[in-house]
mmCIF file of C-alpha atoms and ligand atoms in Angstrom:
data_model
loop_
_atom_site.group_PDB
_atom_site.id
_atom_site.type_symbol
_atom_site.label_atom_id
_atom_site.label_comp_id
_atom_site.label_asym_id
_atom_site.label_seq_id
_atom_site.Cartn_x
_atom_site.Cartn_y
_atom_site.Cartn_z
ATOM 1 C CA MET A 1 -9.043 -4.112 -6.211
ATOM 2 C CA SER A 2 -7.407 -6.840 -8.493
ATOM 3 C CA THR A 3 -4.081 -8.637 -8.353
ATOM 4 C CA ALA A 4 -1.411 -6.945 -9.650
ATOM 5 C CA ALA A 5 2.478 -6.346 -9.017
ATOM 6 C CA TRP A 6 3.420 -3.800 -6.168
ATOM 7 C CA ARG A 7 6.796 -2.552 -6.147
ATOM 8 C CA PHE A 8 8.460 -1.102 -3.354
ATOM 9 C CA THR A 9 11.462 -1.297 -0.840
ATOM 10 C CA VAL A 10 11.666 -3.237 2.520
ATOM 11 C CA ASN A 11 14.804 -2.168 4.604
ATOM 12 C CA GLY A 12 16.153 -0.752 1.605
ATOM 13 C CA ASP A 13 15.687 -3.573 -0.643
ATOM 14 C CA PRO A 14 13.732 -3.449 -3.694
ATOM 15 C CA VAL A 15 10.561 -6.239 -3.641
ATOM 16 C CA GLU A 16 8.304 -6.870 -6.041
ATOM 17 C CA VAL A 17 4.909 -8.580 -4.787
ATOM 18 C CA VAL A 18 2.106 -9.990 -6.942
ATOM 19 C CA ALA A 19 -1.060 -9.778 -4.870
ATOM 20 C CA PRO A 20 -4.559 -8.408 -4.427
ATOM 21 C CA GLY A 21 -4.530 -4.616 -4.015
ATOM 22 C CA MET A 22 -6.480 -4.983 -0.529
ATOM 23 C CA ARG A 23 -3.990 -7.714 0.861
ATOM 24 C CA ARG A 24 -2.945 -6.248 4.087
ATOM 25 C CA LEU A 25 0.827 -5.045 4.140
ATOM 26 C CA LEU A 26 1.165 -7.166 7.516
ATOM 27 C CA ASP A 27 0.174 -10.509 5.392
ATOM 28 C CA VAL A 28 2.575 -9.497 2.823
ATOM 29 C CA LEU A 29 5.508 -8.960 5.506
ATOM 30 C CA ARG A 30 4.590 -11.999 7.410
ATOM 31 C CA GLU A 31 3.498 -14.532 4.368
ATOM 32 C CA ASP A 32 4.597 -13.136 1.290
ATOM 33 C CA LEU A 33 8.091 -11.880 2.533
ATOM 34 C CA ALA A 34 8.870 -14.285 5.729
ATOM 35 C CA LEU A 35 9.411 -10.941 7.795
ATOM 36 C CA THR A 36 7.780 -12.426 10.522
ATOM 37 C CA GLY A 37 9.152 -10.017 13.265
ATOM 38 C CA THR A 38 6.255 -7.770 12.549
ATOM 39 C CA LYS A 39 3.204 -9.222 14.970
ATOM 40 C CA GLU A 40 -0.249 -9.021 14.631
ATOM 41 C CA GLY A 41 -2.180 -8.187 17.890
ATOM 42 C CA CYS A 42 -5.546 -6.949 17.429
ATOM 43 C CA GLY A 43 -5.865 -6.980 13.601
ATOM 44 C CA GLU A 44 -8.119 -3.275 13.905
ATOM 45 C CA GLY A 45 -5.648 -0.845 14.312
ATOM 46 C CA GLU A 46 -5.966 -0.645 18.015
ATOM 47 C CA CYS A 47 -2.412 -2.192 19.718
ATOM 48 C CA GLY A 48 0.478 -1.031 17.178
ATOM 49 C CA ALA A 49 1.883 -4.555 17.565
ATOM 50 C CA CYS A 50 2.228 -4.468 13.872
ATOM 51 C CA SER A 51 3.932 -1.183 13.633
ATOM 52 C CA VAL A 52 6.314 -0.376 10.644
ATOM 53 C CA LEU A 53 7.282 2.806 9.081
ATOM 54 C CA LEU A 54 6.121 3.952 5.846
ATOM 55 C CA ASP A 55 8.280 6.486 4.209
ATOM 56 C CA GLY A 56 9.706 7.202 7.659
ATOM 57 C CA ALA A 57 6.114 7.532 9.494
ATOM 58 C CA VAL A 58 4.435 5.020 12.018
ATOM 59 C CA VAL A 59 1.972 3.201 10.464
ATOM 60 C CA ASP A 60 -0.266 0.019 11.610
ATOM 61 C CA SER A 61 0.436 -2.587 9.022
ATOM 62 C CA CYS A 62 -2.596 -4.331 9.739
ATOM 63 C CA LEU A 63 -4.362 -1.642 8.121
ATOM 64 C CA VAL A 64 -2.468 -0.582 5.172
ATOM 65 C CA PRO A 65 -3.525 -2.233 1.922
ATOM 66 C CA VAL A 66 -0.445 -3.062 -0.222
ATOM 67 C CA CYS A 67 -1.610 -0.829 -3.272
ATOM 68 C CA GLN A 68 -1.157 1.971 -0.639
ATOM 69 C CA VAL A 69 2.470 1.237 -0.345
ATOM 70 C CA ASP A 70 3.437 0.898 -4.075
ATOM 71 C CA GLY A 71 6.460 2.941 -4.676
ATOM 72 C CA SER A 72 6.906 3.716 -1.029
ATOM 73 C CA ALA A 73 9.916 2.694 1.295
ATOM 74 C CA VAL A 74 9.018 0.159 4.161
ATOM 75 C CA GLU A 75 10.798 -0.118 7.105
ATOM 76 C CA THR A 76 10.437 -3.459 9.546
ATOM 77 C CA VAL A 77 12.114 -4.549 12.628
ATOM 78 C CA GLU A 78 14.325 -6.714 10.586
ATOM 79 C CA GLY A 79 15.966 -3.881 9.228
ATOM 80 C CA LEU A 80 17.340 -2.449 12.673
ATOM 81 C CA ALA A 81 20.354 -4.477 12.913
ATOM 82 C CA PRO A 82 22.275 -5.416 9.788
ATOM 83 C CA PRO A 83 21.593 -9.126 8.859
ATOM 84 C CA GLY A 84 24.478 -11.704 9.138
ATOM 85 C CA GLY A 85 25.575 -11.477 12.534
ATOM 86 C CA LEU A 86 25.979 -14.480 15.337
ATOM 87 C CA PRO A 87 23.320 -15.346 17.623
ATOM 88 C CA GLY A 88 24.354 -13.320 20.563
ATOM 89 C CA ASP A 89 26.204 -10.830 18.495
ATOM 90 C CA THR A 90 24.707 -7.751 20.511
ATOM 91 C CA ALA A 91 27.262 -5.041 19.152
ATOM 92 C CA ARG A 92 25.904 -5.057 16.041
ATOM 93 C CA LEU A 93 22.299 -4.069 17.524
ATOM 94 C CA ASP A 94 20.358 -0.790 17.067
ATOM 95 C CA ALA A 95 20.597 1.432 19.912
ATOM 96 C CA LEU A 96 17.363 0.963 20.948
ATOM 97 C CA GLN A 97 17.333 -2.672 20.788
ATOM 98 C CA SER A 98 20.763 -2.851 23.188
ATOM 99 C CA ALA A 99 18.636 -0.398 25.453
ATOM 100 C CA PHE A 100 15.826 -2.486 25.518
ATOM 101 C CA LEU A 101 17.990 -5.495 26.719
ATOM 102 C CA GLU A 102 19.741 -3.538 28.962
ATOM 103 C CA VAL A 103 16.482 -2.086 31.251
ATOM 104 C CA GLY A 104 14.289 -5.282 30.335
ATOM 105 C CA GLY A 105 12.316 -3.439 28.160
ATOM 106 C CA ALA A 106 10.735 -6.804 26.419
ATOM 107 C CA GLN A 107 8.942 -9.459 28.418
ATOM 108 C CA CYS A 108 6.537 -11.398 26.133
ATOM 109 C CA GLY A 109 7.788 -9.539 23.236
ATOM 110 C CA ILE A 110 4.867 -9.247 21.099
ATOM 111 C CA CYS A 111 4.432 -5.293 21.502
ATOM 112 C CA THR A 112 8.260 -5.098 21.383
ATOM 113 C CA PRO A 113 9.008 -5.158 17.273
ATOM 114 C CA GLY A 114 6.107 -2.575 17.126
ATOM 115 C CA MET A 115 7.459 -0.447 20.101
ATOM 116 C CA LEU A 116 11.028 -0.139 18.654
ATOM 117 C CA MET A 117 9.590 0.897 15.319
ATOM 118 C CA ALA A 118 7.443 3.601 16.894
ATOM 119 C CA ALA A 119 10.726 4.713 18.783
ATOM 120 C CA ARG A 120 12.753 4.825 15.926
ATOM 121 C CA ALA A 121 10.665 7.111 14.199
ATOM 122 C CA TYR A 122 10.337 9.183 17.261
ATOM 123 C CA ILE A 123 14.512 9.342 17.684
ATOM 124 C CA ASP A 124 14.889 9.980 13.823
ATOM 125 C CA ALA A 125 12.597 12.637 13.962
ATOM 126 C CA GLY A 126 15.194 14.378 16.776
ATOM 127 C CA GLY A 127 13.030 13.362 20.142
ATOM 128 C CA GLY A 128 14.877 13.307 23.238
ATOM 129 C CA PRO A 129 14.975 11.564 26.496
ATOM 130 C CA ASP A 130 11.762 13.419 28.041
ATOM 131 C CA GLU A 131 9.324 11.304 29.239
ATOM 132 C CA ASP A 132 5.972 12.911 28.503
ATOM 133 C CA ALA A 133 7.235 13.114 24.872
ATOM 134 C CA ILE A 134 8.423 9.565 24.835
ATOM 135 C CA ARG A 135 4.942 8.382 26.066
ATOM 136 C CA GLU A 136 3.130 10.408 23.552
ATOM 137 C CA SER A 137 5.368 8.572 20.651
ATOM 138 C CA ILE A 138 4.371 5.311 21.823
ATOM 139 C CA ALA A 139 0.863 6.020 22.573
ATOM 140 C CA GLY A 140 -0.428 3.821 19.949
ATOM 141 C CA ASN A 141 1.489 0.724 20.894
ATOM 142 C CA LEU A 142 -0.048 -1.319 24.012
ATOM 143 C CA CYS A 143 1.791 -3.251 25.922
ATOM 144 C CA ARG A 144 0.321 -5.566 28.766
ATOM 145 C CA CYS A 145 3.331 -6.499 30.587
ATOM 146 C CA THR A 146 5.779 -4.174 31.292
ATOM 147 C CA GLY A 147 3.573 -1.251 32.646
ATOM 148 C CA TYR A 148 5.333 0.746 30.392
ATOM 149 C CA THR A 149 8.336 2.231 32.660
ATOM 150 C CA LYS A 150 10.866 -0.364 31.401
ATOM 151 C CA ILE A 151 10.022 0.723 27.697
ATOM 152 C CA ILE A 152 10.197 4.459 28.544
ATOM 153 C CA GLU A 153 13.181 4.109 30.197
ATOM 154 C CA ALA A 154 15.043 2.107 27.284
ATOM 155 C CA ILE A 155 13.876 4.880 24.457
ATOM 156 C CA ALA A 156 15.280 7.944 26.956
ATOM 157 C CA ILE A 157 18.471 5.786 27.067
ATOM 158 C CA ALA A 158 18.706 5.137 23.296
ATOM 159 C CA ALA A 159 17.423 8.641 22.616
ATOM 160 C CA SER A 160 20.582 9.824 24.888
ATOM 161 C CA SER A 161 22.945 7.395 23.126
ATOM 162 C CA ALA A 162 26.077 8.535 20.928
ATOM 163 C CA ASP A 163 24.835 5.904 18.295
ATOM 164 C CA ARG A 164 21.068 6.782 18.296
HETATM 165 S S1 FES B 1 -2.424 -5.818 14.664
HETATM 166 FE FE1 FES B 1 -2.218 -3.938 13.886
HETATM 167 S S2 FES B 1 -2.997 -2.225 15.181
HETATM 168 FE FE2 FES B 1 -3.056 -4.134 16.680
HETATM 169 S S1 FES B 2 6.115 -7.022 26.249
HETATM 170 FE FE1 FES B 2 4.493 -8.122 26.357
HETATM 171 S S2 FES B 2 2.799 -7.151 25.422
HETATM 172 FE FE2 FES B 2 4.701 -5.611 26.067
#
């Protein structure tokens, strides 16, 4: 597909990207828009490190060509906490980020942005603190460090919190 201007929103802000239609959304986010919170793991749709929300649904941004997001709303990990805070200003974090910090849900951190976005979609869809449901919601997101226990605990805390 030839190069064209693609228009969509990222974390609520309108963007226009001139790129070949088959350029990966992952590369558009990281390289064209300098939003490096979204990570690349496998590059093949297997690990979920690159998970973002596309019109509220979790997608692997390494598998999505930019032509498919034209006119859509993309949410990345950068959109979870409002920008402009000072380092260490944890009061402004999303409930999920606070819970991950509280219980140690992140170790190396490579999977964390994708986990947070999958969990955000789960909670936004009305998901609660049920362990089996949480496991299912992050089934597409692999973590080599934590054994998942702390991640599931963090999501359950966020799902139960008042500011979920
Ligand atoms: S980098 Fe996209 S699923 Fe692994
Ligand atoms: S914290 Fe390292 S892969 Fe999940």
